[in-house]
Short mmCIF file of C-alpha atoms in Angstrom, two decimals:
data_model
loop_
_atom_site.label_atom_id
_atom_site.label_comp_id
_atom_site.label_asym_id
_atom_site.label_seq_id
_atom_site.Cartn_x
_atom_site.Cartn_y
_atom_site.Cartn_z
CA UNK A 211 4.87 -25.60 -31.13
CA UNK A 212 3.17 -22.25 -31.02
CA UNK A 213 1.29 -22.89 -27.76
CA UNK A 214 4.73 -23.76 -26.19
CA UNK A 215 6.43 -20.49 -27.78
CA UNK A 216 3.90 -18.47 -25.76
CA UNK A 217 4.19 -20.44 -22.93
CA UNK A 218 8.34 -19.81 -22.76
CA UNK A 219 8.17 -16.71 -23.74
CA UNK A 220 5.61 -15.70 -21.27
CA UNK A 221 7.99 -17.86 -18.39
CA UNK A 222 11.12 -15.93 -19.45
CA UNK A 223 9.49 -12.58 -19.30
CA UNK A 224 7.89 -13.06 -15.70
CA UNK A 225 11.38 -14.96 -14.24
CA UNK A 226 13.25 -12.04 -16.15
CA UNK A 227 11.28 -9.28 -14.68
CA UNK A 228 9.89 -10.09 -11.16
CA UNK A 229 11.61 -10.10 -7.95
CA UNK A 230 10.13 -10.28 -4.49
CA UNK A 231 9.98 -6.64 -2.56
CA UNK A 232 12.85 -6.34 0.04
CA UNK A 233 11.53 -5.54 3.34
CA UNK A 234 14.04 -4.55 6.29
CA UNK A 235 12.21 -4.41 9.89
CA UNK A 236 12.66 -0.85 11.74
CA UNK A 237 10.89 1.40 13.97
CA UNK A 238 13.28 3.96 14.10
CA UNK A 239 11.62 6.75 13.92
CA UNK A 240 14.70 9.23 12.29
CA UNK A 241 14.92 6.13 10.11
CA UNK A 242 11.24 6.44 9.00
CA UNK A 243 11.06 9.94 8.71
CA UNK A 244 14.06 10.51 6.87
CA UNK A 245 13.69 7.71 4.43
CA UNK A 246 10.37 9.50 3.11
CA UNK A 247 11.34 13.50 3.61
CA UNK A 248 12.00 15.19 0.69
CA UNK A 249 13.12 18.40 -1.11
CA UNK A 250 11.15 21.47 0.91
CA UNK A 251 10.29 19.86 4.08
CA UNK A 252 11.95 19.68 7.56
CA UNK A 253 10.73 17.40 10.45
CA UNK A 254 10.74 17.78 14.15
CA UNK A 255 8.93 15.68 17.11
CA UNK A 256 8.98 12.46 15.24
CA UNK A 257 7.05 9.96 16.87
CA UNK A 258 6.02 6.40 16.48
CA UNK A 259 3.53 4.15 18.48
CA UNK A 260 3.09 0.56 17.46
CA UNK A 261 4.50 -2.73 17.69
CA UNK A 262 8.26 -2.99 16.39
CA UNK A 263 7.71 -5.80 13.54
CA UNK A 264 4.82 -3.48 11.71
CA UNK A 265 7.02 -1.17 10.38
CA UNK A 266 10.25 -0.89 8.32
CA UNK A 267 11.56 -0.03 5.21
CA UNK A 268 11.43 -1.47 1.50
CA UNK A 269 13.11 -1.95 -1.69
CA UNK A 270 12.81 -3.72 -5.29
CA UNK A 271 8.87 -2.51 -5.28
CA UNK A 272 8.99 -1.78 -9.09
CA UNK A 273 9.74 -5.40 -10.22
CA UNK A 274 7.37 -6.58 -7.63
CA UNK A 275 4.95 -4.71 -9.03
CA UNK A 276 3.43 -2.24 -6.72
CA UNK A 277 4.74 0.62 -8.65
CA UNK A 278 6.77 2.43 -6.02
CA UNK A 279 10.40 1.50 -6.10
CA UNK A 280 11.52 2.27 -2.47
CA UNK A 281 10.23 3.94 0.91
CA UNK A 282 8.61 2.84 4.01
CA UNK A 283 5.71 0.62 4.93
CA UNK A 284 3.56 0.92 7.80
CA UNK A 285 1.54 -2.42 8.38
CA UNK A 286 -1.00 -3.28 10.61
CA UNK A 287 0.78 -6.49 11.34
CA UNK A 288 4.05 -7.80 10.64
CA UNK A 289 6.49 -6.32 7.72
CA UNK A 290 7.82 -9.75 7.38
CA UNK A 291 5.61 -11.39 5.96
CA UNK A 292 5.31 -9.39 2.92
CA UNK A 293 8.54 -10.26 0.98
CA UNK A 294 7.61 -13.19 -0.43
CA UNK A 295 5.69 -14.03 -3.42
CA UNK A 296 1.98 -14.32 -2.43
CA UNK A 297 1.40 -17.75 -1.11
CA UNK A 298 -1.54 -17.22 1.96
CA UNK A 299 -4.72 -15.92 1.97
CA UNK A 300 -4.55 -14.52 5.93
CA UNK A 301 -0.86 -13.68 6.28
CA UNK A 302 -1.53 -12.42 10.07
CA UNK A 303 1.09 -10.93 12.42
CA UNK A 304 -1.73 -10.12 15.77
CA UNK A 305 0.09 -7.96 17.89
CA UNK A 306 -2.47 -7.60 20.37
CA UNK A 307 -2.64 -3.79 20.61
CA UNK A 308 -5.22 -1.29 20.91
CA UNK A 309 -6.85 0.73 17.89
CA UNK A 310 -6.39 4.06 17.08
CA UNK A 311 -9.37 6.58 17.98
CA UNK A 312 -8.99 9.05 14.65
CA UNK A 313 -9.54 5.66 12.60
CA UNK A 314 -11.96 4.86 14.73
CA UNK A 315 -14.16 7.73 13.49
CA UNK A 316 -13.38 6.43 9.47
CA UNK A 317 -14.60 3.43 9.99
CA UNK A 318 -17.63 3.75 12.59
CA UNK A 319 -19.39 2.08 14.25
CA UNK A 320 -16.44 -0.44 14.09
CA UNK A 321 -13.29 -0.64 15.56
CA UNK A 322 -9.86 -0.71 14.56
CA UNK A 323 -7.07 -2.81 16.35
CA UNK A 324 -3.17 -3.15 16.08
CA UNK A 325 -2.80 0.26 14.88
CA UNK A 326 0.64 1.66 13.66
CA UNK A 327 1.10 5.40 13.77
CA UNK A 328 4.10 7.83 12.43
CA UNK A 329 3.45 11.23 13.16
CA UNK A 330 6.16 14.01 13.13
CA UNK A 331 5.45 18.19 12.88
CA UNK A 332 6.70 19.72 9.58
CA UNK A 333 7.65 22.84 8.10
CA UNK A 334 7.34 23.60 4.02
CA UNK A 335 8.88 25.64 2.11
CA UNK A 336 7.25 26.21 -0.76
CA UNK A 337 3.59 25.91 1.01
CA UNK A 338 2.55 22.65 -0.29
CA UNK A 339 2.28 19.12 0.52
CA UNK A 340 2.61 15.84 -1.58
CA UNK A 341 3.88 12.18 -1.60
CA UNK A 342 3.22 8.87 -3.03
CA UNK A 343 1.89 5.38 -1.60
CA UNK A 344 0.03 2.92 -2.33
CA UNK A 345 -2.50 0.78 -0.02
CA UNK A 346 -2.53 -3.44 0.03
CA UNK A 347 -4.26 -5.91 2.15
CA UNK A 348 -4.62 -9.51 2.69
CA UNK A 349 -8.48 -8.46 3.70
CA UNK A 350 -9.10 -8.52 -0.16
CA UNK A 351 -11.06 -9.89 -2.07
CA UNK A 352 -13.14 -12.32 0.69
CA UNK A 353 -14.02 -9.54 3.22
CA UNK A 354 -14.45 -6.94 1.05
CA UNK A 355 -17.31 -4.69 1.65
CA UNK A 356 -17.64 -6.32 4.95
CA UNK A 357 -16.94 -4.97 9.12
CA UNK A 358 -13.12 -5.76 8.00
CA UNK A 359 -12.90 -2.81 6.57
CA UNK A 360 -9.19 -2.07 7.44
CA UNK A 361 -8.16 1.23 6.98
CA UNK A 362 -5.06 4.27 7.12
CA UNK A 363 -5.16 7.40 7.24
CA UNK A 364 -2.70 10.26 6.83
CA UNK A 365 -4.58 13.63 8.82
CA UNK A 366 -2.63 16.66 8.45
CA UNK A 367 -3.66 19.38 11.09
CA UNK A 368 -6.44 16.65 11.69
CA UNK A 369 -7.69 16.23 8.50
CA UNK A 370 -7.29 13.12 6.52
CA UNK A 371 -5.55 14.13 3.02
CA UNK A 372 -5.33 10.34 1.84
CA UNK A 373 -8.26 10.00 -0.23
CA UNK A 374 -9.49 8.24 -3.42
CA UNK A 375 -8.89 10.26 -6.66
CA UNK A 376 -11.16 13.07 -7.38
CA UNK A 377 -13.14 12.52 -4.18
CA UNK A 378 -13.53 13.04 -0.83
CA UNK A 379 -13.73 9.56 0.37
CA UNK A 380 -11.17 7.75 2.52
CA UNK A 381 -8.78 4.69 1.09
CA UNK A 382 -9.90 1.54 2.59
CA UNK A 383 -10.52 -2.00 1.81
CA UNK A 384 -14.20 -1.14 1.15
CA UNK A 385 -13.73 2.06 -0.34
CA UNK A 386 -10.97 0.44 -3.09
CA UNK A 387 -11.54 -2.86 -4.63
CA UNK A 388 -12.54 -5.38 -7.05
CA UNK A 389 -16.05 -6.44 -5.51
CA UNK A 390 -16.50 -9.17 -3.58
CA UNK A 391 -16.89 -11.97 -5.56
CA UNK A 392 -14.58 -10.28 -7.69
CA UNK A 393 -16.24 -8.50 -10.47
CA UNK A 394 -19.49 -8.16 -8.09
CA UNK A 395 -20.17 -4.60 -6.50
CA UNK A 396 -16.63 -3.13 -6.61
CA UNK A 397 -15.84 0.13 -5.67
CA UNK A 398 -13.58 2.35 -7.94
CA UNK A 399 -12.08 -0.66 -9.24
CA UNK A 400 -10.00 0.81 -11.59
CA UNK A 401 -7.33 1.76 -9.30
CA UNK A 402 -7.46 -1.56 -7.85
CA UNK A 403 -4.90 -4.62 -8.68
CA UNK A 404 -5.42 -8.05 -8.07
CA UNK A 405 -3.34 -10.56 -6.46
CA UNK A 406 -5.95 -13.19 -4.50
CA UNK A 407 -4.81 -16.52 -4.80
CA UNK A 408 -8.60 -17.89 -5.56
CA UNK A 409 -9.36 -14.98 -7.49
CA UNK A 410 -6.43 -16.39 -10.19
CA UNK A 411 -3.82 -14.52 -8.64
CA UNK A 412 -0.70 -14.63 -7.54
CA UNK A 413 0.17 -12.07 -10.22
CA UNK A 414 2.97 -9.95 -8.02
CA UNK A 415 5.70 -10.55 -6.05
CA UNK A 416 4.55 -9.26 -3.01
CA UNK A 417 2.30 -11.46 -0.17
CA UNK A 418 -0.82 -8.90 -0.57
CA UNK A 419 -4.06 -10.22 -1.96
CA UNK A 420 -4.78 -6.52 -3.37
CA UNK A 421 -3.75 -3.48 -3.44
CA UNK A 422 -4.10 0.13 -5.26
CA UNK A 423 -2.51 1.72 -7.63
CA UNK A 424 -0.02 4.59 -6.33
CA UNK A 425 -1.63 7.45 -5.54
CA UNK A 426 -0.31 10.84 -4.06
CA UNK A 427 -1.75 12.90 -0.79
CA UNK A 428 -1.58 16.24 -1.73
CA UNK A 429 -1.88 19.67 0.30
CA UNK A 430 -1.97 23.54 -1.17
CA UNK A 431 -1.33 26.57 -0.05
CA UNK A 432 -0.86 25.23 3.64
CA UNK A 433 -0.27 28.20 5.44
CA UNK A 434 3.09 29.83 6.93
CA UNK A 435 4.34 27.73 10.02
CA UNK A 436 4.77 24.47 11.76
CA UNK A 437 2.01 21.93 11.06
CA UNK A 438 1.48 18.24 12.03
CA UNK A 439 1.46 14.80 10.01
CA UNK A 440 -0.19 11.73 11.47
CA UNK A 441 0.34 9.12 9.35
CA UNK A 442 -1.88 5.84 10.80
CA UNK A 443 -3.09 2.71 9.61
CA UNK A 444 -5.12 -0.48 11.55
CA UNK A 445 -7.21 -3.92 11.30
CA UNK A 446 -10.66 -3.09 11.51
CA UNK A 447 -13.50 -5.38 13.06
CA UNK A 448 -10.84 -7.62 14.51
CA UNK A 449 -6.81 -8.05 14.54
CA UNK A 450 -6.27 -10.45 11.87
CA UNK A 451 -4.73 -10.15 8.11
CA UNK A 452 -2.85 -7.70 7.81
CA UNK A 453 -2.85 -4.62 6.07
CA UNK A 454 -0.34 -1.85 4.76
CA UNK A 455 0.04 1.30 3.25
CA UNK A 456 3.74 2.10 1.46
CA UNK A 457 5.08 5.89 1.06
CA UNK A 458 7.50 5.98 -1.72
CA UNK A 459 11.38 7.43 -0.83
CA UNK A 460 11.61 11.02 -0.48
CA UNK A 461 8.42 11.90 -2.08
CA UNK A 462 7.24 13.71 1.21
CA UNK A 463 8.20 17.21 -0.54
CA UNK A 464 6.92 20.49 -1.29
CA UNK A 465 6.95 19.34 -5.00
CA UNK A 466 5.74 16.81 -6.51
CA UNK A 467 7.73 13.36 -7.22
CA UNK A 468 7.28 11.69 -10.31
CA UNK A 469 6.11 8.04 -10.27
CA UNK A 470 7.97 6.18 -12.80
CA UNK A 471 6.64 3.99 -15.14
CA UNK A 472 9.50 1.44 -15.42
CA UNK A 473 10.05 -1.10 -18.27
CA UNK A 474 10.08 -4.33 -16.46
CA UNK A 475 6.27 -2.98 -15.15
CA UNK A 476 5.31 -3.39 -19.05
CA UNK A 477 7.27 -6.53 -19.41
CA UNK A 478 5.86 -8.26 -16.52
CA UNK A 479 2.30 -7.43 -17.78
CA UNK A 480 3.59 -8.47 -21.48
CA UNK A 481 4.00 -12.03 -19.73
CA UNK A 482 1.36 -12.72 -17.38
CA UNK A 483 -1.29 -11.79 -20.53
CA UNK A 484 1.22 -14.50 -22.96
CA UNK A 485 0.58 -17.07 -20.41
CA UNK A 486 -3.13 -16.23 -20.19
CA UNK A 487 -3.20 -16.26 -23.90
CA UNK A 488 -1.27 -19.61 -24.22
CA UNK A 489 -3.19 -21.52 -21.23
CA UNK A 490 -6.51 -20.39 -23.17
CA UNK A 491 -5.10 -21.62 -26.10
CA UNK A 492 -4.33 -25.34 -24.36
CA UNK A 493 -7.61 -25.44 -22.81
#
């Protein structure tokens, strides 16, 4: 009886909790650049140069699990294939474009294909810079730390600002992870999260086999005037599995934007450890 308690309970908390993320298609670029402006910051020369099914927009993020509730996603691929709960290992959408030669440079001496870029020019009031995303990839966990090393970037005035906690070092596949096997020379793996199908996953609602936790690009005392946001991502050593990088609603502000750290987060990992504990316990 108490294996089965843990087992329902564990059922009712993850059906209770977790819904797939909503993902609506759109390459508008006013669309795109006013779903992420916020407070501080006005926008001018928005542009945006990829295929029209690797971009769009997003909802329900928190009970999927990714941590940001709402925003935009630029993918590498196809934006919809990610609403669904993670059921493939090389979700692909190969759009058969070109690269992008500022990734390029990340990720020498490879090359990047099927980039998507948003870039607009910017003015802040208050002199800063920050906002909140998170990175995923179906490149995880087999081809980590290999050529498919797909990668984003967001370079302000040139410079890439999206970098690993307390480093200099670029987000990417190889940068961020769980090792490959998992548990086998991972790189900063404790902002990493899980969600490979033969790596015991799926543990989120989202088709991704990994993906970070949210972290926040961040620029200070920028000086007085217009300055320019590119904001790219791209496969890397060929143009399969897709890979994308989501900026949370409005958190493109002079100011920082909190990132919440909602109740159904906590329940959802309540459940997926009662079913761990109960399957040990049948075993």
């Amino acid at each position: 009886m108490k294996k089965i308690s843990l087992t329902v309970l564990a059922v009712l908390m993850l059906t209770g909790t977790s819904f797939a993320i909503s993902i609506t298609q759109d390459n508008n670029v006013t669309t795109l650049a006013n779903t992420i402006l916020g407070s501080g910051i006005t926008a001018s020369n928005i542009s945006y140069a990829g295929a029209a099914i690797a971009s769009g927009t997003f909802t329900d993020g928190l009970s999927s699990g990714i941590g940001i509730e709402s925003g935009v996603v630029l993918t590498s691929g196809n934006v919809n294939l990610i609403d669904n709960f993670n059921d493939s290992d090389n979700a692909t959408g190969a759009n058969g474009l070109t690269g992008d030669a500022d990734l390029n440079a990340l990720v020498s001496p490879y090359t990047t294909y099927d980039a998507t870029v948003l870039e607009f020019d910017f003015t802040t009031t208050t002199g800063d810079l920050f906002f909140n995303y998170v990175f995923g990839s179906e490149e995880y966990n087999e081809y980590t730390n290999t050529q498919f090393n797909d990668v984003f970037a967001f370079f302000l005035d040139g410079i890439n600002i999206a970098l690993i906690p307390g480093t200099t070092t670029p987000v990417s596949v190889n940068n961020v992870n769980g090792g490959n096997p998992l548990g086998t020379d991972a790189s900063h793996p404790e902002f990493y999260n899980n969600n490979d199908l033969t790596d015991g996953g799926p543990f989120y609602n989202f088709e991704y086999d990994g993906f970070t936790d949210v972290f926040t690009a961040s620029a200070i005392g920028l000086a007085a005037g217009t300055h320019h946001i590119k904001l790219a991502i791209a496969d890397s050593g060929d143009s399969i599995l897709d890979s994308g990088v989501f900026i949370q609603e409005g958190s493109f502000s002079g100011t920082v934007t909190p990132v919440p750290e909602p109740a159904t987060l906590i329940l959802l990992g309540s459940g997926l450890a009662g079913l761990a504990i109960a399957r040990k316990k049948m075993s």
